[in-house]
Coordinates of C-alpha atoms and ligand atoms in Angstrom, one line a residue:
I53 CA 0.0 0.0 0.0
Q54 CA 1.1 3.5 -0.8
A55 CA 1.6 5.7 2.3
A56 CA -0.1 9.1 2.2
F57 CA 0.9 12.0 4.4
Q58 CA -1.4 12.3 7.4
R59 CA -1.9 15.7 8.8
D60 CA -4.7 15.4 11.4
L61 CA -2.5 15.2 14.4
S62 CA -5.5 14.9 16.8
Y63 CA -5.7 11.2 15.8
L64 CA -2.1 10.8 16.9
L65 CA -2.8 12.5 20.2
E66 CA -5.6 10.0 20.8
L67 CA -3.4 7.1 19.9
I68 CA -0.8 8.2 22.5
G69 CA -3.4 7.8 25.3
S70 CA -3.0 9.5 28.7
G71 CA -2.5 9.1 32.4
K72 CA 1.3 9.5 32.7
E73 CA 3.0 12.8 33.2
S74 CA 5.5 11.7 30.4
L75 CA 2.6 11.2 27.9
I76 CA 1.2 14.6 28.8
F77 CA 4.6 16.2 28.2
M78 CA 4.9 14.5 24.8
K79 CA 1.4 15.4 23.7
K80 CA 1.9 19.0 24.7
R81 CA 5.1 19.1 22.6
I82 CA 3.4 17.6 19.5
R83 CA 0.5 20.1 19.8
H84 CA 2.9 23.0 20.2
L85 CA 5.0 22.0 17.1
A86 CA 2.0 21.0 15.0
T87 CA 2.2 24.0 12.5
Q88 CA 5.8 23.4 12.0
W89 CA 5.3 19.7 11.3
L90 CA 2.6 20.4 8.8
R91 CA 4.6 23.0 7.0
A92 CA 7.5 20.5 6.8
S93 CA 5.3 17.7 5.6
H94 CA 4.1 19.8 2.6
K95 CA 7.7 20.7 1.7
L96 CA 8.8 17.0 1.8
E97 CA 5.8 15.9 -0.2
Q98 CA 6.7 18.4 -2.9
K99 CA 10.4 17.3 -2.9
L100 CA 9.4 13.6 -3.3
E101 CA 7.3 14.4 -6.4
G102 CA 4.8 11.6 -5.8
K103 CA 7.5 8.9 -5.5
H104 CA 6.0 5.7 -4.2
R105 CA 6.4 5.1 -0.5
D106 CA 5.4 1.8 1.1
Q107 CA 3.0 2.1 4.1
K108 CA 4.4 0.1 7.0
Q109 CA 2.7 -1.5 10.0
I110 CA 4.6 -0.1 12.9
L111 CA 4.7 -1.0 16.6
I112 CA 6.1 1.7 18.9
H113 CA 6.9 0.3 22.3
I114 CA 8.4 2.8 24.7
G115 CA 10.1 0.5 27.1
F116 CA 11.4 3.0 29.6
L117 CA 7.9 4.2 30.3
T118 CA 6.5 0.8 31.3
E119 CA 5.9 0.0 35.0
E120 CA 7.7 -3.2 34.4
S121 CA 11.0 -1.4 33.8
G122 CA 10.3 0.8 36.8
D123 CA 9.2 3.9 34.9
V124 CA 11.6 6.1 36.7
F125 CA 11.1 8.9 34.3
S126 CA 7.4 9.8 34.5
P127 CA 7.5 10.9 38.1
R128 CA 10.5 13.2 37.3
V129 CA 9.0 15.0 34.4
L130 CA 7.9 17.9 36.6
K131 CA 11.0 17.7 38.8
G132 CA 13.8 18.5 36.3
G133 CA 14.5 14.9 35.4
P134 CA 15.8 14.1 32.0
L135 CA 13.4 15.2 29.3
G136 CA 15.7 14.6 26.3
E137 CA 14.3 11.1 25.7
M138 CA 10.8 12.3 25.9
V139 CA 11.5 15.1 23.5
Q140 CA 12.9 12.6 21.0
W141 CA 10.1 10.0 21.4
A142 CA 7.5 12.8 20.9
D143 CA 9.2 13.8 17.6
I144 CA 9.6 10.2 16.4
L145 CA 5.8 9.6 17.0
A146 CA 5.0 12.8 15.0
V147 CA 7.3 11.7 12.1
L148 CA 6.1 8.2 11.8
F149 CA 2.5 9.4 11.9
I150 CA 2.9 12.2 9.5
L151 CA 4.7 10.0 7.0
G152 CA 1.5 8.0 6.8
H153 CA 2.3 4.7 8.5
S154 CA -0.1 2.7 10.5
L155 CA 0.9 2.9 14.2
K156 CA 0.3 1.0 17.4
I157 CA 1.8 2.6 20.5
T158 CA 2.4 0.7 23.7
V159 CA 3.7 1.8 27.1
S160 CA 3.0 -1.3 29.2
L161 CA 3.9 -5.0 29.0
K162 CA 0.3 -6.1 28.8
E163 CA -0.3 -4.0 25.7
L164 CA 2.9 -5.2 24.2
Q165 CA 1.9 -8.8 24.7
S166 CA -1.5 -8.4 23.2
N167 CA -0.1 -6.6 20.2
L168 CA 2.5 -9.3 19.6
G169 CA -0.2 -11.9 19.8
V170 CA 1.4 -13.5 22.9
P171 CA -1.4 -15.1 25.1
P172 CA -1.2 -13.6 28.6
G173 CA 0.7 -15.7 31.0
R174 CA 2.4 -17.6 28.2
G175 CA 5.3 -15.1 28.1
N176 CA 8.1 -17.7 28.2
C177 CA 6.5 -20.2 26.0
P178 CA 8.6 -20.8 22.9
L179 CA 5.8 -20.2 20.5
M180 CA 6.3 -19.1 17.0
V181 CA 3.7 -16.4 16.4
P182 CA 3.6 -14.5 13.1
L183 CA 4.4 -10.8 13.7
P184 CA 1.8 -8.4 12.4
F185 CA 4.3 -5.5 12.2
D186 CA 6.9 -4.6 9.5
L187 CA 8.8 -2.4 12.0
I188 CA 9.1 -2.1 15.8
Y189 CA 10.6 1.0 17.3
T190 CA 11.6 0.5 20.9
D191 CA 14.5 1.1 23.4
Y192 CA 16.9 -1.1 25.3
H193 CA 14.2 -1.8 28.0
G194 CA 11.7 -2.7 25.3
L195 CA 14.2 -5.0 23.6
Q196 CA 14.7 -6.9 26.8
Q197 CA 10.9 -7.3 27.3
M198 CA 10.5 -8.5 23.7
K199 CA 13.2 -11.1 24.1
Q200 CA 11.5 -12.4 27.2
H201 CA 8.0 -12.5 25.8
M202 CA 8.3 -13.3 22.1
G203 CA 9.7 -16.8 22.5
L204 CA 11.3 -18.1 19.3
S205 CA 9.8 -15.4 17.1
F206 CA 12.3 -12.9 18.7
K207 CA 15.2 -14.3 16.8
K208 CA 13.3 -14.5 13.5
Y209 CA 11.9 -11.0 13.7
R210 CA 14.6 -9.0 15.5
C211 CA 15.8 -7.7 12.1
R212 CA 12.6 -5.6 12.1
V213 CA 13.5 -3.9 15.4
R214 CA 14.9 -0.3 15.6
V215 CA 16.4 0.6 19.0
I216 CA 16.3 4.2 20.1
D217 CA 19.6 4.5 21.8
T218 CA 20.7 7.9 23.0
F219 CA 24.5 7.4 23.2
G220 CA 24.9 4.7 20.6
T221 CA 26.2 1.1 20.5
E222 CA 29.4 0.3 18.7
P223 CA 29.8 -2.9 16.7
A224 CA 32.5 -4.4 19.1
Y225 CA 30.0 -4.2 22.0
N226 CA 27.1 -5.5 20.0
H227 CA 28.7 -8.7 18.9
E228 CA 28.2 -11.3 21.6
E229 CA 31.1 -13.7 20.9
Y230 CA 33.6 -10.9 20.2
A231 CA 32.4 -8.7 23.2
T232 CA 32.8 -11.7 25.5
L233 CA 36.2 -12.7 24.2
H234 CA 37.7 -9.2 24.1
G235 CA 36.4 -7.4 27.1
Y236 CA 33.6 -5.4 25.4
R237 CA 30.8 -6.7 27.6
T238 CA 28.5 -4.1 29.2
N239 CA 25.3 -4.1 31.2
W240 CA 23.5 -3.2 28.1
G241 CA 24.0 -6.6 26.7
Y242 CA 25.0 -7.7 23.2
W243 CA 22.2 -8.2 20.8
N244 CA 23.9 -9.2 17.5
L245 CA 21.7 -6.7 15.7
H246 CA 22.9 -4.9 12.6
P247 CA 24.6 -1.9 14.2
K248 CA 22.5 0.4 12.0
Q249 CA 19.4 -0.8 13.9
F250 CA 20.5 1.3 16.8
M251 CA 19.3 4.9 16.3
T252 CA 21.0 7.7 18.1
M253 CA 20.1 11.2 19.3
F254 CA 23.2 12.8 17.7
P255 CA 25.3 11.5 14.8
H256 CA 27.8 9.9 17.3
T257 CA 29.2 7.1 15.1
P258 CA 28.0 6.4 11.6
D259 CA 28.0 2.7 12.6
N260 CA 24.5 3.5 14.0
S261 CA 21.7 5.3 12.3
F262 CA 21.3 8.9 13.3
M263 CA 17.7 9.5 14.4
G264 CA 17.8 12.9 16.1
F265 CA 14.8 15.1 17.1
V266 CA 13.7 18.6 16.2
S267 CA 14.0 22.1 17.6
E268 CA 11.5 24.9 17.3
E269 CA 11.9 26.8 14.0
L270 CA 11.6 30.6 13.6
N271 CA 10.4 32.6 10.6
V272 CA 12.2 35.7 9.3
T273 CA 10.1 38.1 11.4
E274 CA 10.7 36.2 14.6
K275 CA 14.4 36.0 13.9
Q276 CA 14.6 39.8 13.4
F277 CA 12.5 40.4 16.5
I278 CA 14.8 38.2 18.6
K279 CA 17.9 39.8 17.3
S280 CA 16.8 43.3 18.2
N281 CA 15.5 42.3 21.6
K282 CA 18.5 40.4 23.0
A283 CA 19.7 41.4 26.4
S284 CA 23.5 41.3 25.8
N285 CA 24.2 40.8 29.5
M286 CA 21.8 37.9 30.2
A287 CA 23.0 34.3 30.6
V288 CA 21.0 31.2 31.2
V289 CA 22.6 28.1 32.8
Y290 CA 22.2 24.7 31.1
G291 CA 20.8 22.2 33.6
K292 CA 17.5 21.9 35.5
E293 CA 18.6 19.6 38.3
A294 CA 20.3 21.2 41.4
S295 CA 23.0 18.5 41.3
I296 CA 24.8 20.2 38.4
W297 CA 25.5 23.2 40.6
K298 CA 27.6 20.9 42.9
L299 CA 30.4 21.0 40.3
Q300 CA 33.8 21.6 42.0
G301 CA 35.5 24.8 41.0
K302 CA 32.4 26.5 39.6
E303 CA 32.8 29.4 42.0
K304 CA 35.8 30.8 40.0
F305 CA 34.2 30.9 36.6
L306 CA 30.7 31.9 38.0
A307 CA 32.3 34.9 39.7
I308 CA 33.8 36.0 36.4
L309 CA 30.6 35.5 34.6
N310 CA 28.7 37.4 37.3
K311 CA 31.0 40.4 36.8
Y312 CA 29.6 40.8 33.2
M313 CA 26.2 39.2 33.1
E314 CA 23.0 38.6 34.9
I315 CA 22.8 34.8 35.5
H316 CA 19.5 33.0 35.2
G317 CA 18.7 29.4 36.1
T318 CA 15.7 27.0 35.5
V319 CA 16.5 24.7 38.4
Y320 CA 13.7 22.6 39.9
Y321 CA 12.8 23.2 43.5
E322 CA 9.9 22.2 45.8
T323 CA 9.4 25.0 48.3
Q324 CA 12.8 26.5 49.1
R325 CA 15.5 27.8 46.9
P326 CA 17.9 25.0 46.2
P327 CA 20.9 25.6 48.4
E328 CA 23.4 24.7 45.7
V329 CA 22.3 27.7 43.6
P330 CA 24.1 30.9 44.6
A331 CA 22.0 33.9 45.7
F332 CA 23.1 36.1 42.8
V333 CA 21.4 33.7 40.3
K334 CA 17.8 34.4 39.3
N335 CA 16.2 31.1 39.5
H336 CA 12.9 30.6 37.6
G337 CA 12.3 27.1 38.7
L338 CA 11.7 24.4 36.1
L339 CA 9.8 26.0 33.2
P340 CA 7.3 24.5 30.8
Q341 CA 9.1 23.9 27.5
H342 CA 7.4 26.8 25.8
D343 CA 8.4 29.3 28.5
F344 CA 11.9 28.0 28.5
Q345 CA 12.1 28.9 24.8
Q346 CA 10.9 32.4 25.6
L347 CA 13.6 32.8 28.2
L348 CA 16.2 31.7 25.6
R349 CA 14.9 34.3 23.1
K350 CA 15.8 37.1 25.5
A351 CA 19.2 35.6 26.6
K352 CA 22.5 36.2 24.9
L353 CA 24.4 33.3 26.5
F354 CA 23.6 29.7 27.3
I355 CA 26.3 28.3 29.5
G356 CA 27.0 24.6 30.3
F357 CA 28.8 23.4 33.4
G358 CA 29.9 20.1 31.9
F359 CA 26.7 18.1 32.6
P360 CA 24.2 16.9 31.3
Y361 CA 26.0 15.5 28.2
E362 CA 24.6 16.0 24.7
G363 CA 21.0 17.0 25.3
P364 CA 18.6 19.0 23.1
A365 CA 18.7 22.2 25.1
P366 CA 21.9 23.7 23.5
L367 CA 20.4 23.3 20.0
E368 CA 17.3 25.1 21.2
A369 CA 19.4 27.8 22.7
I370 CA 21.4 28.3 19.4
A371 CA 18.1 28.2 17.4
N372 CA 16.9 31.0 19.6
G373 CA 19.9 33.2 18.9
C374 CA 22.0 32.4 22.0
V375 CA 25.7 31.7 22.0
F376 CA 26.5 28.3 23.7
L377 CA 29.5 28.4 25.9
Q378 CA 30.8 25.1 27.1
A379 CA 33.8 23.5 28.8
R380 CA 36.5 21.6 26.9
F381 CA 37.3 18.2 28.4
N382 CA 41.0 17.6 28.4
P383 CA 41.5 14.7 28.7
P384 CA 38.2 13.7 27.0
H385 CA 35.6 11.9 29.0
S386 CA 34.9 8.3 28.1
S387 CA 33.8 5.0 29.5
L388 CA 37.4 4.6 30.8
N389 CA 37.5 7.7 33.0
H390 CA 34.0 8.9 33.7
E391 CA 31.2 7.4 35.8
F392 CA 28.4 8.5 33.4
F393 CA 29.9 6.7 30.4
R394 CA 31.2 3.7 32.4
G395 CA 29.6 0.5 31.1
K396 CA 28.0 2.2 28.1
P397 CA 28.6 0.3 24.8
T398 CA 30.8 2.9 23.3
S399 CA 34.5 3.8 23.2
R400 CA 33.7 7.3 22.2
E401 CA 35.9 10.1 23.6
V402 CA 33.8 13.1 24.4
S403 CA 35.9 16.3 24.1
S404 CA 33.3 18.7 25.5
Q405 CA 29.8 18.7 27.1
H406 CA 28.2 18.8 23.6
P407 CA 30.6 17.5 20.8
Y408 CA 27.9 17.9 18.2
A409 CA 27.7 21.6 19.0
E410 CA 31.5 21.8 19.0
D411 CA 32.1 19.9 15.7
F412 CA 29.1 20.5 13.6
I413 CA 28.2 24.0 14.6
G414 CA 31.2 25.8 16.2
K415 CA 31.9 29.5 16.2
P416 CA 30.3 32.0 16.3
H417 CA 27.4 30.0 17.8
V418 CA 29.4 27.7 20.0
W419 CA 32.5 28.4 22.1
T420 CA 34.4 25.6 23.7
V421 CA 36.9 26.8 26.2
D422 CA 39.0 25.6 29.1
Y423 CA 37.1 26.7 32.2
N424 CA 40.2 26.3 34.4
N425 CA 41.9 29.0 32.5
S426 CA 40.3 32.2 33.8
E427 CA 41.8 34.4 31.2
E428 CA 40.5 32.3 28.3
F429 CA 37.1 32.1 30.0
E430 CA 36.9 35.9 30.6
S431 CA 37.9 36.9 27.1
A432 CA 35.3 34.4 25.7
I433 CA 32.6 36.1 27.7
K434 CA 33.7 39.6 26.6
A435 CA 33.9 38.5 22.9
I436 CA 30.5 36.8 23.1
M437 CA 28.9 39.9 24.5
S438 CA 30.1 42.1 21.7
T439 CA 29.2 39.8 18.8
K440 CA 25.9 39.7 17.0
V441 CA 24.8 36.1 16.2
D442 CA 21.9 35.0 14.1
P443 CA 19.6 32.2 15.3
Y444 CA 20.8 29.0 13.7
L445 CA 19.4 25.5 13.4
P446 CA 21.2 22.8 11.4
Y447 CA 18.9 21.4 8.7
E448 CA 19.0 17.9 10.2
Y449 CA 17.3 19.2 13.3
T450 CA 14.4 20.9 11.4
S451 CA 11.1 19.1 11.0
E452 CA 11.7 18.7 7.3
G453 CA 15.2 17.3 7.8
M454 CA 13.9 14.7 10.3
L455 CA 11.0 13.7 8.1
E456 CA 13.2 13.3 5.1
R457 CA 15.8 11.3 7.0
I458 CA 13.4 8.9 8.6
H459 CA 11.5 8.6 5.3
A460 CA 14.8 7.5 3.6
Y461 CA 15.5 4.9 6.4
I462 CA 12.1 3.4 6.3
Q463 CA 12.1 3.0 2.5
N464 CA 15.7 1.9 2.1
Q465 CA 17.0 0.1 5.2
D466 CA 16.3 -3.6 5.2
F467 CA 18.1 -5.6 7.7
C468 CA 16.0 -8.7 7.1
A469 CA 17.2 -9.1 3.5
T470 CA 20.9 -8.9 4.5
A471 CA 20.3 -11.4 7.3
A472 CA 18.6 -13.9 4.9
L473 CA 21.2 -13.6 2.1
P474 CA 24.5 -15.5 2.4
D475 CA 27.5 -13.2 2.5
K476 CA 28.2 -12.6 -1.2
S477 CA 31.4 -10.6 -0.7
N478 CA 33.6 -13.4 -2.0
S479 CA 31.3 -14.7 -4.7
P480 CA 32.3 -14.4 -8.4
T481 CA 29.8 -11.6 -9.1
M482 CA 31.5 -9.4 -6.6
Q483 CA 34.9 -10.3 -7.9
S484 CA 34.0 -9.2 -11.4
S485 CA 32.7 -5.9 -10.0
L486 CA 36.3 -5.2 -8.9
S487 CA 37.3 -3.7 -12.2
P488 CA 35.2 -0.6 -11.7
F489 CA 37.5 0.5 -8.9
S490 CA 40.0 3.0 -10.2
L491 CA 43.0 4.3 -8.5
Q492 CA 43.3 8.1 -8.2
P493 CA 46.7 9.7 -8.8
N494 CA 46.5 10.8 -5.2
S495 CA 47.5 7.2 -4.2
T496 CA 45.3 6.6 -1.2
V497 CA 41.8 7.1 -2.6
L498 CA 39.8 4.7 -4.6
V499 CA 36.5 5.7 -6.2
W500 CA 33.8 3.5 -7.6
S501 CA 33.4 4.7 -11.2
H502 CA 30.6 2.4 -12.5
N503 CA 27.5 0.9 -11.1
V504 CA 27.8 -2.4 -9.4
S505 CA 26.8 -5.4 -11.3
S506 CA 23.1 -5.7 -11.5
N507 CA 23.2 -9.3 -10.1
N508 CA 23.7 -7.8 -6.7
P509 CA 20.9 -6.3 -4.6
P510 CA 21.1 -2.5 -4.9
A511 CA 23.2 -1.1 -2.1
W512 CA 21.9 1.8 -0.1
P513 CA 23.4 4.3 0.2
P514 CA 24.2 4.0 -3.5
V515 CA 27.8 2.8 -3.9
K516 CA 28.7 5.6 -6.3
S517 CA 29.0 7.9 -3.3
M518 CA 31.9 5.8 -2.0
Q519 CA 35.5 6.9 -1.7
V520 CA 38.1 4.7 0.0
W521 CA 40.8 6.2 2.2
I522 CA 43.5 4.6 4.3
S523 CA 43.6 5.8 7.9
E524 CA 46.7 7.0 9.6
I525 CA 48.2 4.7 12.1
G526 CA 46.0 4.6 15.2
Q527 CA 43.2 6.6 13.6
A528 CA 39.5 5.5 13.5
C529 CA 37.7 5.5 10.1
T530 CA 35.2 8.0 11.7
R531 CA 38.0 10.5 11.9
T532 CA 39.7 9.6 8.6
C533 CA 36.6 10.2 6.6
Q534 CA 35.8 13.4 8.6
R535 CA 39.2 14.8 7.6
H536 CA 38.3 14.5 4.0
N537 CA 35.0 16.2 4.5
L538 CA 33.3 12.8 4.1
V539 CA 31.5 10.5 6.5
C540 CA 32.4 6.8 7.2
E541 CA 29.8 4.5 5.7
P542 CA 29.9 1.0 7.2
E543 CA 27.5 -0.4 4.5
F544 CA 30.5 -0.1 2.1
F545 CA 33.0 -2.2 4.1
K546 CA 31.8 -5.3 2.2
F547 CA 33.2 -3.8 -1.0
L548 CA 36.7 -3.3 0.5
N549 CA 37.1 -6.5 2.4
K550 CA 39.0 -8.2 -0.4
K551 CA 42.6 -9.2 -1.0
E552 CA 42.5 -7.4 -4.4
V553 CA 41.6 -4.1 -2.9
F554 CA 44.9 -4.1 -1.0
Q555 CA 46.7 -4.5 -4.3
Q556 CA 44.7 -1.8 -5.9
L557 CA 45.7 0.5 -3.1
N558 CA 49.4 -0.4 -3.7
I559 CA 49.7 -2.1 -0.3
V560 CA 52.2 -4.9 -0.4
C561 CA 51.0 -7.8 1.8
D562 CA 53.5 -10.4 2.8
S563 CA 50.5 -12.3 4.2
T564 CA 46.8 -11.9 4.4
E565 CA 44.7 -13.3 7.2
S566 CA 41.0 -13.3 7.8
E567 CA 40.1 -12.8 11.4
M568 CA 37.3 -11.4 13.7
N569 CA 38.4 -7.9 14.6
H570 CA 36.4 -4.7 14.6
L571 CA 39.4 -2.8 13.1
Y572 CA 39.6 -5.0 10.0
P573 CA 40.1 -4.6 7.0
A574 CA 43.5 -3.1 8.0
V575 CA 47.2 -3.4 7.5
A576 CA 50.0 -3.6 10.0
E577 CA 52.5 -1.5 8.0
N578 CA 55.8 -2.4 9.5
I579 CA 55.3 -6.1 9.2
R580 CA 53.4 -5.9 5.9
E581 CA 50.6 -8.0 7.2
C582 CA 47.1 -7.5 5.8
Y583 CA 44.0 -8.4 7.6
L584 CA 40.5 -9.1 6.3
Q585 CA 37.3 -9.0 8.3
K586 CA 35.8 -12.5 8.9
D587 CA 32.5 -11.4 10.3
P588 CA 30.5 -8.6 8.5
L589 CA 28.7 -7.9 11.8
L590 CA 31.9 -6.5 13.1
F591 CA 32.5 -3.9 10.4
S592 CA 33.0 -0.7 12.4
C593 CA 33.8 2.9 11.6
A594 CA 34.6 3.5 15.3
G595 CA 37.8 2.0 16.8
C596 CA 41.5 2.4 16.4
N597 CA 44.7 0.8 17.6
T598 CA 48.3 2.0 17.2
K599 CA 49.2 -1.2 15.3
Y600 CA 47.0 -0.6 12.3
Q601 CA 46.2 1.5 9.4
R602 CA 42.5 0.8 8.5
L603 CA 40.8 0.7 5.1
C604 CA 38.0 3.2 5.4
P605 CA 34.9 3.4 3.2
C606 CA 33.8 7.0 3.2
R607 CA 30.9 8.7 1.4
D608 CA 29.7 12.2 0.6
Y609 CA 26.8 13.8 2.5
Q610 CA 24.2 16.5 2.0
K611 CA 25.1 19.7 3.7
G612 CA 23.3 19.8 7.0
Q613 CA 22.1 16.2 6.7
V614 CA 25.0 13.9 7.4
A615 CA 22.8 10.8 7.4
L616 CA 22.1 11.1 3.7
C617 CA 24.5 11.0 0.7
R618 CA 23.9 13.4 -2.2
D619 CA 21.9 10.8 -4.2
C620 CA 20.3 9.0 -1.2
L621 CA 16.7 10.2 -1.5
Ligands
LIG829 N1 13.4 22.2 29.4 C1 12.2 22.5 29.9 N2 12.2 23.4 30.9 C2 13.3 23.9 31.5 C3 14.6 23.5 30.9 C4 14.6 22.6 29.9 O1 11.2 22.1 29.4 O2 13.3 24.7 32.4 C5 13.4 21.2 28.2 C6 14.2 21.8 27.0 O3 13.3 22.5 26.2 C7 14.7 20.5 26.3 C8 14.5 19.4 27.4 O4 14.1 20.0 28.5 O5 14.0 20.2 25.2 C9 15.7 18.5 27.6 O6 16.7 19.3 28.0 P1 18.3 18.9 28.2 O7 19.1 19.3 27.1 O8 18.6 19.4 29.6 O9 18.3 17.3 28.2 P2 18.1 16.2 29.3 O10 19.3 16.1 30.1 O11 16.9 16.7 30.1 O12 17.7 15.0 28.6

């Protein structure tokens, strides 16, 4: 069936149901952004020019909101608890609905079971029940519940699952056998999913799919109005829980800030002013989302203390014309040295409170400085106060950008097909498609100059967007591609994982081994040993080791939409 854009959001609000504070928050957000969503849906519809889109049957099971997983979030919605996840789920619901898919939404185990066709009380029975959904969007909690209650069907149907996973899951941690053997086990488990089935809040590693969320958009008049009404000496602090004010050493930089600016906070409190918040700070208490945006419109500066990591608020601030000032982390925070990341399935090194803001936005909107260096901090404040900055929102965080991206995933990503097909990477058809590789004079880059043989299933993203680069020693492919203004594309590893490719890259191999290692294909230069990847599930853009130079499949991307290559729509 062809999917048709659905624009009557009142039906979605009904589907979401009620009762929980978290559901009320999500519905309010959807209602508030309705006009923006509708405008974006018209724009995307025009762009797609009537192209056929399949309508999918979709189950959305928000595991962290179920009583069975403790639902620790709902009671904290009004108390400054994390709202980022709720923001993202609200936007995902809006997108899937507007794109015209048929949705079922569940926030309890009972509803989940009845939708999966599992008879109540038969949870652990190894029944094979046909699954009435093409796609299931859930989170880590929901995944666990499905595994417990779907019996044998879980294994068969897990390729239809999409896991909303804020911080991302790298291939080395996802692969059960490899994680167990090599010390990548975490509390989040290893699910042997295709790494692109994990969908993140920011484009952390291209091994996962970037899902994202949206921020409120402004029209030209609003932008003008905001610009002329900015209070150049007003700062808002990022963080709504009193605990962030416990940060050691904050007195020094707060005193400097207080010399120049009036400091505002939106810290939750019950009856008394939270003792952690100094008296010179104007605390508004936790604000409803809309009022928070209004405060940002007035403010010049949005300042982070180092926590929470990577939430939506800095993007909202920048979209409302604030400059975001944040601390540089040196050394970077990671699962090795910071409690928050400990046990998370990622080796990512986080170089500031909000690396996306630092790397994808940067100056003049984002300043990342060393807070221990009072001079650097003070001159940043002075410079920020005297620069005029336009409100800015990257395209990928607009409603149109998100609709477009999720549309492309739904129509093109198929992890069931890959699971069912034998690995063809060494079959004769693929061998014959080697000739289209051509070596650039530049020596390290290979481009694909023809279409792949039509015997193969069409690759998505299309393989003509590929460029191959060799990493420096000890560099991850994520970084290698970034340095060439490209992005690593793990779907293309299968085209590189061949002996012949080493030759074409002028790499002399004294020997070639095929092993399970998330850094392969790679070469150990000094000993001229070449390594191929034995298990496609371990192909990984993330990861590096001082022993290897890696073969990196990079691709181009649309400006402001890193998830999509130029010909990806
Ligand atoms: N927010 C809010 N009221 C406030 C401060 C923030 O509603 O007083 C909202 C804000 O609009 C953002 C959301 O809280 O969309 C999540 O913010 P944050 O970046 O702090 O992420 P979290 O750590 O809560 O996931």
